[in-house]
Amino acid sequence: DAKTTQPTSMDCAEGRAANLPCNHSTISGNEYVYWYRQIHSQGPQYIIHGLKNNETNEMASLIITEDRKSSTLILPHATLRDTAVYYCIVRVAYAGNNRKLIWGLGTSLAVNP
Amino acid sequence: DAGVIQSPRHEVTEMGQEVTLRCKPISGHNSLFWYRQTMMRGLELLIYFNNNVPIDDSGMPEDRFSAKMPNASFSTLKIQPSEPRDSAVYFCASSFGDYMNTEAFFGQGTRLTVV
């Protein structure tokens, strides 16, 4: 099963870009990279996902390296409300139609004023 | 839409008692997931339903845990008998279509404390 490695914690100044790295060196060719975040005492919230190409939405950008062994989530202008635990997840495919996400411990991002 | 609704938000029970957690997924979603979160183990998928049918229950810890989805708008997770090590936050999530390519929406969770 592909696994991910993320730094335990990071800091970012309010208004600056937050760049959260993730290593997934054993990722398979048909596995997607997902990012979720969890604000304290709330359920996880989907941010973005991608396969090969870089992706952007209203929340963030996802940069995936050409070899797909790592990726970076970019929050272009971090706010205090972006303080949360960020999970980088690789979707694991089972034989047949069973699939699930493997969650690690994530990166605790603190956005400071 | 009100999102995924879980009840109760908090539950404190004595060891040995039966506990039932409830979930109402987002209308129109056909996949439902139960997760457990603890400090030690993080987020763990317990069971996954698709079109009301359990597809993957390999994460259910033991026979004390059971989950049902009698219809598309309701699911329960039952623990009987409960033990202190079951104390955790339990999340329900739902999504539409193939879970691989769609986002999952999570409820606010039920914080369970077994004393």
PDB file of C-alpha atoms in Angstrom:
ATOM      1  CA  ASP A   1       0.000   0.000   0.000  1.00  0.00           C
ATOM      2  CA  ALA A   2       1.260   3.436  -0.897  1.00  0.00           C
ATOM      3  CA  LYS A   3       1.939   5.541   2.176  1.00  0.00           C
ATOM      4  CA  THR A   4       2.624   9.203   2.692  1.00  0.00           C
ATOM      5  CA  THR A   5       5.152  11.127   4.756  1.00  0.00           C
ATOM      6  CA  GLN A   6       4.442  14.639   5.953  1.00  0.00           C
ATOM      7  CA  PRO A   7       6.182  16.976   8.405  1.00  0.00           C
ATOM      8  CA  THR A   8       4.576  16.885  11.802  1.00  0.00           C
ATOM      9  CA  SER A   9       4.099  20.627  12.030  1.00  0.00           C
ATOM     10  CA  MET A  10       4.643  23.874  10.142  1.00  0.00           C
ATOM     11  CA  ASP A  11       4.224  27.578  10.735  1.00  0.00           C
ATOM     12  CA  CYS A  12       3.149  30.257   8.301  1.00  0.00           C
ATOM     13  CA  ALA A  13       2.638  33.996   8.556  1.00  0.00           C
ATOM     14  CA  GLU A  14      -0.824  35.308   7.825  1.00  0.00           C
ATOM     15  CA  GLY A  15      -1.118  36.532   4.244  1.00  0.00           C
ATOM     16  CA  ARG A  16       1.826  34.471   3.048  1.00  0.00           C
ATOM     17  CA  ALA A  17       1.685  31.324   0.964  1.00  0.00           C
ATOM     18  CA  ALA A  18       1.697  28.073   2.906  1.00  0.00           C
ATOM     19  CA  ASN A  19       3.495  25.239   1.118  1.00  0.00           C
ATOM     20  CA  LEU A  20       2.794  21.817   2.610  1.00  0.00           C
ATOM     21  CA  PRO A  21       4.962  18.977   1.289  1.00  0.00           C
ATOM     22  CA  CYS A  22       4.089  15.310   1.048  1.00  0.00           C
ATOM     23  CA  ASN A  23       6.194  12.330   0.008  1.00  0.00           C
ATOM     24  CA  HIS A  24       4.530   9.301  -1.549  1.00  0.00           C
ATOM     25  CA  SER A  25       7.454   7.504  -3.146  1.00  0.00           C
ATOM     26  CA  THR A  26       5.654   4.156  -3.490  1.00  0.00           C
ATOM     27  CA  ILE A  27       2.613   5.544  -5.274  1.00  0.00           C
ATOM     28  CA  SER A  28       1.267   3.461  -8.140  1.00  0.00           C
ATOM     29  CA  GLY A  29       0.392   4.808 -11.559  1.00  0.00           C
ATOM     30  CA  ASN A  30      -3.365   4.718 -11.034  1.00  0.00           C
ATOM     31  CA  GLU A  31      -3.433   6.125  -7.524  1.00  0.00           C
ATOM     32  CA  TYR A  32      -4.681   9.630  -6.818  1.00  0.00           C
ATOM     33  CA  VAL A  33      -3.314  12.063  -4.254  1.00  0.00           C
ATOM     34  CA  TYR A  34      -5.964  13.639  -2.024  1.00  0.00           C
ATOM     35  CA  TRP A  35      -5.679  16.491   0.451  1.00  0.00           C
ATOM     36  CA  TYR A  36      -8.059  17.014   3.345  1.00  0.00           C
ATOM     37  CA  ARG A  37      -7.834  19.253   6.362  1.00  0.00           C
ATOM     38  CA  GLN A  38      -9.311  19.073   9.830  1.00  0.00           C
ATOM     39  CA  ILE A  39      -9.959  22.166  11.853  1.00  0.00           C
ATOM     40  CA  HIS A  40     -10.047  21.548  15.586  1.00  0.00           C
ATOM     41  CA  SER A  41     -13.141  19.688  16.768  1.00  0.00           C
ATOM     42  CA  GLN A  42     -14.591  19.433  13.267  1.00  0.00           C
ATOM     43  CA  GLY A  43     -14.808  16.674  10.691  1.00  0.00           C
ATOM     44  CA  PRO A  44     -12.228  16.521   7.896  1.00  0.00           C
ATOM     45  CA  GLN A  45     -12.853  18.773   4.901  1.00  0.00           C
ATOM     46  CA  TYR A  46     -11.916  17.934   1.331  1.00  0.00           C
ATOM     47  CA  ILE A  47      -9.491  20.366  -0.306  1.00  0.00           C
ATOM     48  CA  ILE A  48      -8.281  19.003  -3.628  1.00  0.00           C
ATOM     49  CA  HIS A  49      -7.077  15.895  -5.422  1.00  0.00           C
ATOM     50  CA  GLY A  50      -4.994  15.041  -8.485  1.00  0.00           C
ATOM     51  CA  LEU A  51      -3.434  12.260 -10.486  1.00  0.00           C
ATOM     52  CA  LYS A  52      -0.615  13.657 -12.625  1.00  0.00           C
ATOM     53  CA  ASN A  53      -1.322  17.241 -13.565  1.00  0.00           C
ATOM     54  CA  ASN A  54      -1.249  20.213 -11.273  1.00  0.00           C
ATOM     55  CA  GLU A  55      -4.665  21.202 -10.013  1.00  0.00           C
ATOM     56  CA  THR A  56      -6.144  24.432  -8.706  1.00  0.00           C
ATOM     57  CA  ASN A  57      -9.453  25.321  -7.124  1.00  0.00           C
ATOM     58  CA  GLU A  58     -10.838  28.095  -4.987  1.00  0.00           C
ATOM     59  CA  MET A  59      -9.133  26.745  -1.888  1.00  0.00           C
ATOM     60  CA  ALA A  60      -5.669  25.678  -2.979  1.00  0.00           C
ATOM     61  CA  SER A  61      -3.256  24.469  -5.631  1.00  0.00           C
ATOM     62  CA  LEU A  62      -1.774  20.991  -5.854  1.00  0.00           C
ATOM     63  CA  ILE A  63       1.630  20.535  -7.451  1.00  0.00           C
ATOM     64  CA  ILE A  64       2.619  16.944  -8.249  1.00  0.00           C
ATOM     65  CA  THR A  65       6.176  16.181  -9.337  1.00  0.00           C
ATOM     66  CA  GLU A  66       6.722  14.572 -12.706  1.00  0.00           C
ATOM     67  CA  ASP A  67       7.743  11.259 -11.124  1.00  0.00           C
ATOM     68  CA  ARG A  68       4.680  11.510  -8.828  1.00  0.00           C
ATOM     69  CA  LYS A  69       6.767  10.624  -5.792  1.00  0.00           C
ATOM     70  CA  SER A  70       5.902  13.842  -3.999  1.00  0.00           C
ATOM     71  CA  SER A  71       3.447  16.707  -4.035  1.00  0.00           C
ATOM     72  CA  THR A  72       2.921  20.123  -2.480  1.00  0.00           C
ATOM     73  CA  LEU A  73      -0.298  21.734  -1.363  1.00  0.00           C
ATOM     74  CA  ILE A  74      -0.216  25.501  -1.692  1.00  0.00           C
ATOM     75  CA  LEU A  75      -2.518  27.846   0.186  1.00  0.00           C
ATOM     76  CA  PRO A  76      -1.745  31.081  -1.677  1.00  0.00           C
ATOM     77  CA  HIS A  77      -2.717  33.563   1.034  1.00  0.00           C
ATOM     78  CA  ALA A  78      -2.998  31.823   4.365  1.00  0.00           C
ATOM     79  CA  THR A  79      -5.442  33.189   6.934  1.00  0.00           C
ATOM     80  CA  LEU A  80      -5.865  32.407  10.609  1.00  0.00           C
ATOM     81  CA  ARG A  81      -8.825  30.195   9.671  1.00  0.00           C
ATOM     82  CA  ASP A  82      -6.459  27.943   7.727  1.00  0.00           C
ATOM     83  CA  THR A  83      -4.923  26.739  10.981  1.00  0.00           C
ATOM     84  CA  ALA A  84      -5.660  23.005  10.901  1.00  0.00           C
ATOM     85  CA  VAL A  85      -4.204  19.543  10.440  1.00  0.00           C
ATOM     86  CA  TYR A  86      -3.626  18.819   6.754  1.00  0.00           C
ATOM     87  CA  TYR A  87      -3.739  15.241   5.505  1.00  0.00           C
ATOM     88  CA  CYS A  88      -2.078  14.035   2.333  1.00  0.00           C
ATOM     89  CA  ILE A  89      -3.638  10.732   1.328  1.00  0.00           C
ATOM     90  CA  VAL A  90      -3.061   8.282  -1.466  1.00  0.00           C
ATOM     91  CA  ARG A  91      -6.045   6.286  -2.550  1.00  0.00           C
ATOM     92  CA  VAL A  92      -5.447   2.594  -2.366  1.00  0.00           C
ATOM     93  CA  ALA A  93      -7.131   0.361  -4.876  1.00  0.00           C
ATOM     94  CA  TYR A  94      -8.172  -3.128  -3.870  1.00  0.00           C
ATOM     95  CA  ALA A  95      -8.921  -5.949  -6.183  1.00  0.00           C
ATOM     96  CA  GLY A  96     -12.449  -5.524  -7.394  1.00  0.00           C
ATOM     97  CA  ASN A  97     -14.329  -2.397  -6.459  1.00  0.00           C
ATOM     98  CA  ASN A  98     -13.280  -1.969  -2.859  1.00  0.00           C
ATOM     99  CA  ARG A  99     -11.222   1.109  -2.208  1.00  0.00           C
ATOM    100  CA  LYS A 100     -10.346   3.264   0.744  1.00  0.00           C
ATOM    101  CA  LEU A 101      -8.155   6.144   1.753  1.00  0.00           C
ATOM    102  CA  ILE A 102      -5.241   5.521   4.105  1.00  0.00           C
ATOM    103  CA  TRP A 103      -4.945   8.424   6.540  1.00  0.00           C
ATOM    104  CA  GLY A 104      -1.631   9.312   8.187  1.00  0.00           C
ATOM    105  CA  LEU A 105      -1.121  11.756  11.053  1.00  0.00           C
ATOM    106  CA  GLY A 106      -0.960  14.845   8.835  1.00  0.00           C
ATOM    107  CA  THR A 107       0.781  18.198   9.205  1.00  0.00           C
ATOM    108  CA  SER A 108      -0.377  20.585  11.883  1.00  0.00           C
ATOM    109  CA  LEU A 109      -0.271  24.025  10.245  1.00  0.00           C
ATOM    110  CA  ALA A 110      -0.270  27.079  12.479  1.00  0.00           C
ATOM    111  CA  VAL A 111      -0.972  30.393  10.743  1.00  0.00           C
ATOM    112  CA  ASN A 112       0.369  33.217  12.862  1.00  0.00           C
ATOM    113  CA  PRO A 113      -0.777  36.848  12.828  1.00  0.00           C
TER     114      PRO A 113
ATOM    115  CA  ASP B   1     -28.319  21.129   2.416  1.00  0.00           C
ATOM    116  CA  ALA B   2     -27.506  20.673   6.093  1.00  0.00           C
ATOM    117  CA  GLY B   3     -24.607  18.372   5.378  1.00  0.00           C
ATOM    118  CA  VAL B   4     -23.963  15.055   7.067  1.00  0.00           C
ATOM    119  CA  ILE B   5     -25.801  14.973  10.376  1.00  0.00           C
ATOM    120  CA  GLN B   6     -24.592  12.874  13.275  1.00  0.00           C
ATOM    121  CA  SER B   7     -26.193  12.303  16.634  1.00  0.00           C
ATOM    122  CA  PRO B   8     -25.533  12.535  19.443  1.00  0.00           C
ATOM    123  CA  ARG B   9     -22.626  15.002  19.406  1.00  0.00           C
ATOM    124  CA  HIS B  10     -21.393  13.742  22.763  1.00  0.00           C
ATOM    125  CA  GLU B  11     -22.037  10.457  24.538  1.00  0.00           C
ATOM    126  CA  VAL B  12     -20.804   9.355  27.935  1.00  0.00           C
ATOM    127  CA  THR B  13     -21.606   5.815  28.941  1.00  0.00           C
ATOM    128  CA  GLU B  14     -20.515   3.197  31.407  1.00  0.00           C
ATOM    129  CA  MET B  15     -18.478   0.191  30.408  1.00  0.00           C
ATOM    130  CA  GLY B  16     -20.686  -2.674  29.342  1.00  0.00           C
ATOM    131  CA  GLN B  17     -23.524  -0.515  28.079  1.00  0.00           C
ATOM    132  CA  GLU B  18     -24.776  -0.493  24.513  1.00  0.00           C
ATOM    133  CA  VAL B  19     -24.045   2.602  22.461  1.00  0.00           C
ATOM    134  CA  THR B  20     -25.754   3.567  19.196  1.00  0.00           C
ATOM    135  CA  LEU B  21     -24.407   6.310  16.973  1.00  0.00           C
ATOM    136  CA  ARG B  22     -26.556   7.711  14.184  1.00  0.00           C
ATOM    137  CA  CYS B  23     -25.849   9.281  10.821  1.00  0.00           C
ATOM    138  CA  LYS B  24     -27.928  10.955   8.145  1.00  0.00           C
ATOM    139  CA  PRO B  25     -25.926  11.312   4.922  1.00  0.00           C
ATOM    140  CA  ILE B  26     -26.342  14.083   2.392  1.00  0.00           C
ATOM    141  CA  SER B  27     -29.401  13.491   0.225  1.00  0.00           C
ATOM    142  CA  GLY B  28     -28.462  11.870  -3.063  1.00  0.00           C
ATOM    143  CA  HIS B  29     -25.159  10.453  -1.867  1.00  0.00           C
ATOM    144  CA  ASN B  30     -24.839   6.719  -2.333  1.00  0.00           C
ATOM    145  CA  SER B  31     -21.659   6.007  -0.370  1.00  0.00           C
ATOM    146  CA  LEU B  32     -21.389   6.184   3.404  1.00  0.00           C
ATOM    147  CA  PHE B  33     -18.376   5.719   5.646  1.00  0.00           C
ATOM    148  CA  TRP B  34     -17.861   5.344   9.371  1.00  0.00           C
ATOM    149  CA  TYR B  35     -14.495   6.452  10.771  1.00  0.00           C
ATOM    150  CA  ARG B  36     -12.960   6.424  14.238  1.00  0.00           C
ATOM    151  CA  GLN B  37     -10.361   8.964  15.352  1.00  0.00           C
ATOM    152  CA  THR B  38      -8.025   8.712  18.325  1.00  0.00           C
ATOM    153  CA  MET B  39      -4.812  10.485  19.240  1.00  0.00           C
ATOM    154  CA  MET B  40      -2.848   7.266  19.029  1.00  0.00           C
ATOM    155  CA  ARG B  41      -4.168   5.853  15.756  1.00  0.00           C
ATOM    156  CA  GLY B  42      -5.478   8.874  13.891  1.00  0.00           C
ATOM    157  CA  LEU B  43      -8.389   8.382  11.475  1.00  0.00           C
ATOM    158  CA  GLU B  44      -9.370   4.797  10.781  1.00  0.00           C
ATOM    159  CA  LEU B  45     -12.028   3.643   8.349  1.00  0.00           C
ATOM    160  CA  LEU B  46     -14.362   1.217  10.089  1.00  0.00           C
ATOM    161  CA  ILE B  47     -16.872   0.374   7.359  1.00  0.00           C
ATOM    162  CA  TYR B  48     -17.946   1.539   3.915  1.00  0.00           C
ATOM    163  CA  PHE B  49     -21.447   1.228   2.432  1.00  0.00           C
ATOM    164  CA  ASN B  50     -22.353   1.676  -1.209  1.00  0.00           C
ATOM    165  CA  ASN B  51     -26.027   1.822  -2.172  1.00  0.00           C
ATOM    166  CA  ASN B  52     -26.883   0.698   1.392  1.00  0.00           C
ATOM    167  CA  VAL B  53     -24.773  -2.453   1.088  1.00  0.00           C
ATOM    168  CA  PRO B  54     -21.674  -2.970   3.247  1.00  0.00           C
ATOM    169  CA  ILE B  55     -18.736  -3.202   0.863  1.00  0.00           C
ATOM    170  CA  ASP B  56     -15.736  -3.186   3.175  1.00  0.00           C
ATOM    171  CA  ASP B  57     -15.973  -3.842   6.902  1.00  0.00           C
ATOM    172  CA  SER B  58     -12.381  -4.919   7.389  1.00  0.00           C
ATOM    173  CA  GLY B  59     -11.789  -1.983   9.696  1.00  0.00           C
ATOM    174  CA  MET B  60     -14.441  -2.982  12.212  1.00  0.00           C
ATOM    175  CA  PRO B  61     -12.411  -3.782  15.338  1.00  0.00           C
ATOM    176  CA  GLU B  62     -14.309  -6.810  16.594  1.00  0.00           C
ATOM    177  CA  ASP B  63     -17.680  -8.419  16.984  1.00  0.00           C
ATOM    178  CA  ARG B  64     -18.753  -5.827  19.518  1.00  0.00           C
ATOM    179  CA  PHE B  65     -19.071  -3.362  16.636  1.00  0.00           C
ATOM    180  CA  SER B  66     -21.891  -3.530  14.094  1.00  0.00           C
ATOM    181  CA  ALA B  67     -23.200  -1.116  11.479  1.00  0.00           C
ATOM    182  CA  LYS B  68     -26.401  -0.994   9.515  1.00  0.00           C
ATOM    183  CA  MET B  69     -27.811   1.082   6.723  1.00  0.00           C
ATOM    184  CA  PRO B  70     -31.502   0.229   6.396  1.00  0.00           C
ATOM    185  CA  ASN B  71     -32.103   2.933   3.780  1.00  0.00           C
ATOM    186  CA  ALA B  72     -30.290   5.631   1.845  1.00  0.00           C
ATOM    187  CA  SER B  73     -30.904   8.292   4.469  1.00  0.00           C
ATOM    188  CA  PHE B  74     -29.904   6.606   7.690  1.00  0.00           C
ATOM    189  CA  SER B  75     -27.111   4.542   9.197  1.00  0.00           C
ATOM    190  CA  THR B  76     -26.213   3.370  12.680  1.00  0.00           C
ATOM    191  CA  LEU B  77     -23.017   2.208  14.340  1.00  0.00           C
ATOM    192  CA  LYS B  78     -23.577   0.108  17.436  1.00  0.00           C
ATOM    193  CA  ILE B  79     -21.109  -0.947  20.090  1.00  0.00           C
ATOM    194  CA  GLN B  80     -22.204  -3.662  22.484  1.00  0.00           C
ATOM    195  CA  PRO B  81     -20.836  -4.032  25.062  1.00  0.00           C
ATOM    196  CA  SER B  82     -18.823  -0.832  25.148  1.00  0.00           C
ATOM    197  CA  GLU B  83     -15.328  -0.703  26.659  1.00  0.00           C
ATOM    198  CA  PRO B  84     -13.118   2.220  27.771  1.00  0.00           C
ATOM    199  CA  ARG B  85     -10.805   1.648  24.786  1.00  0.00           C
ATOM    200  CA  ASP B  86     -13.717   2.482  22.478  1.00  0.00           C
ATOM    201  CA  SER B  87     -13.496   6.105  23.614  1.00  0.00           C
ATOM    202  CA  ALA B  88     -12.882   8.155  20.481  1.00  0.00           C
ATOM    203  CA  VAL B  89     -14.501  10.559  18.050  1.00  0.00           C
ATOM    204  CA  TYR B  90     -16.605   8.717  15.494  1.00  0.00           C
ATOM    205  CA  PHE B  91     -17.170  10.373  12.144  1.00  0.00           C
ATOM    206  CA  CYS B  92     -19.666   9.566   9.447  1.00  0.00           C
ATOM    207  CA  ALA B  93     -19.004  10.693   5.875  1.00  0.00           C
ATOM    208  CA  SER B  94     -20.887  10.434   2.612  1.00  0.00           C
ATOM    209  CA  SER B  95     -20.116  10.883  -1.050  1.00  0.00           C
ATOM    210  CA  PHE B  96     -21.711  10.475  -4.457  1.00  0.00           C
ATOM    211  CA  GLY B  97     -20.653   7.992  -7.071  1.00  0.00           C
ATOM    212  CA  ASP B  98     -17.247   6.423  -7.189  1.00  0.00           C
ATOM    213  CA  TYR B  99     -15.391   7.287  -4.011  1.00  0.00           C
ATOM    214  CA  MET B 100     -12.115   7.351  -5.862  1.00  0.00           C
ATOM    215  CA  ASN B 101     -12.830  10.500  -7.765  1.00  0.00           C
ATOM    216  CA  THR B 102     -15.219  12.372  -5.569  1.00  0.00           C
ATOM    217  CA  GLU B 103     -14.855  14.170  -2.312  1.00  0.00           C
ATOM    218  CA  ALA B 104     -16.269  12.852   0.923  1.00  0.00           C
ATOM    219  CA  PHE B 105     -18.278  15.125   3.190  1.00  0.00           C
ATOM    220  CA  PHE B 106     -17.833  14.535   6.891  1.00  0.00           C
ATOM    221  CA  GLY B 107     -20.206  15.118   9.761  1.00  0.00           C
ATOM    222  CA  GLN B 108     -19.235  16.911  12.946  1.00  0.00           C
ATOM    223  CA  GLY B 109     -18.568  13.654  14.731  1.00  0.00           C
ATOM    224  CA  THR B 110     -19.737  11.979  17.925  1.00  0.00           C
ATOM    225  CA  ARG B 111     -17.346  12.144  20.857  1.00  0.00           C
ATOM    226  CA  LEU B 112     -17.764   8.897  22.790  1.00  0.00           C
ATOM    227  CA  THR B 113     -16.442   8.472  26.308  1.00  0.00           C
ATOM    228  CA  VAL B 114     -16.740   5.080  27.968  1.00  0.00           C
ATOM    229  CA  VAL B 115     -16.008   5.155  31.688  1.00  0.00           C
TER     230      VAL B 115
END
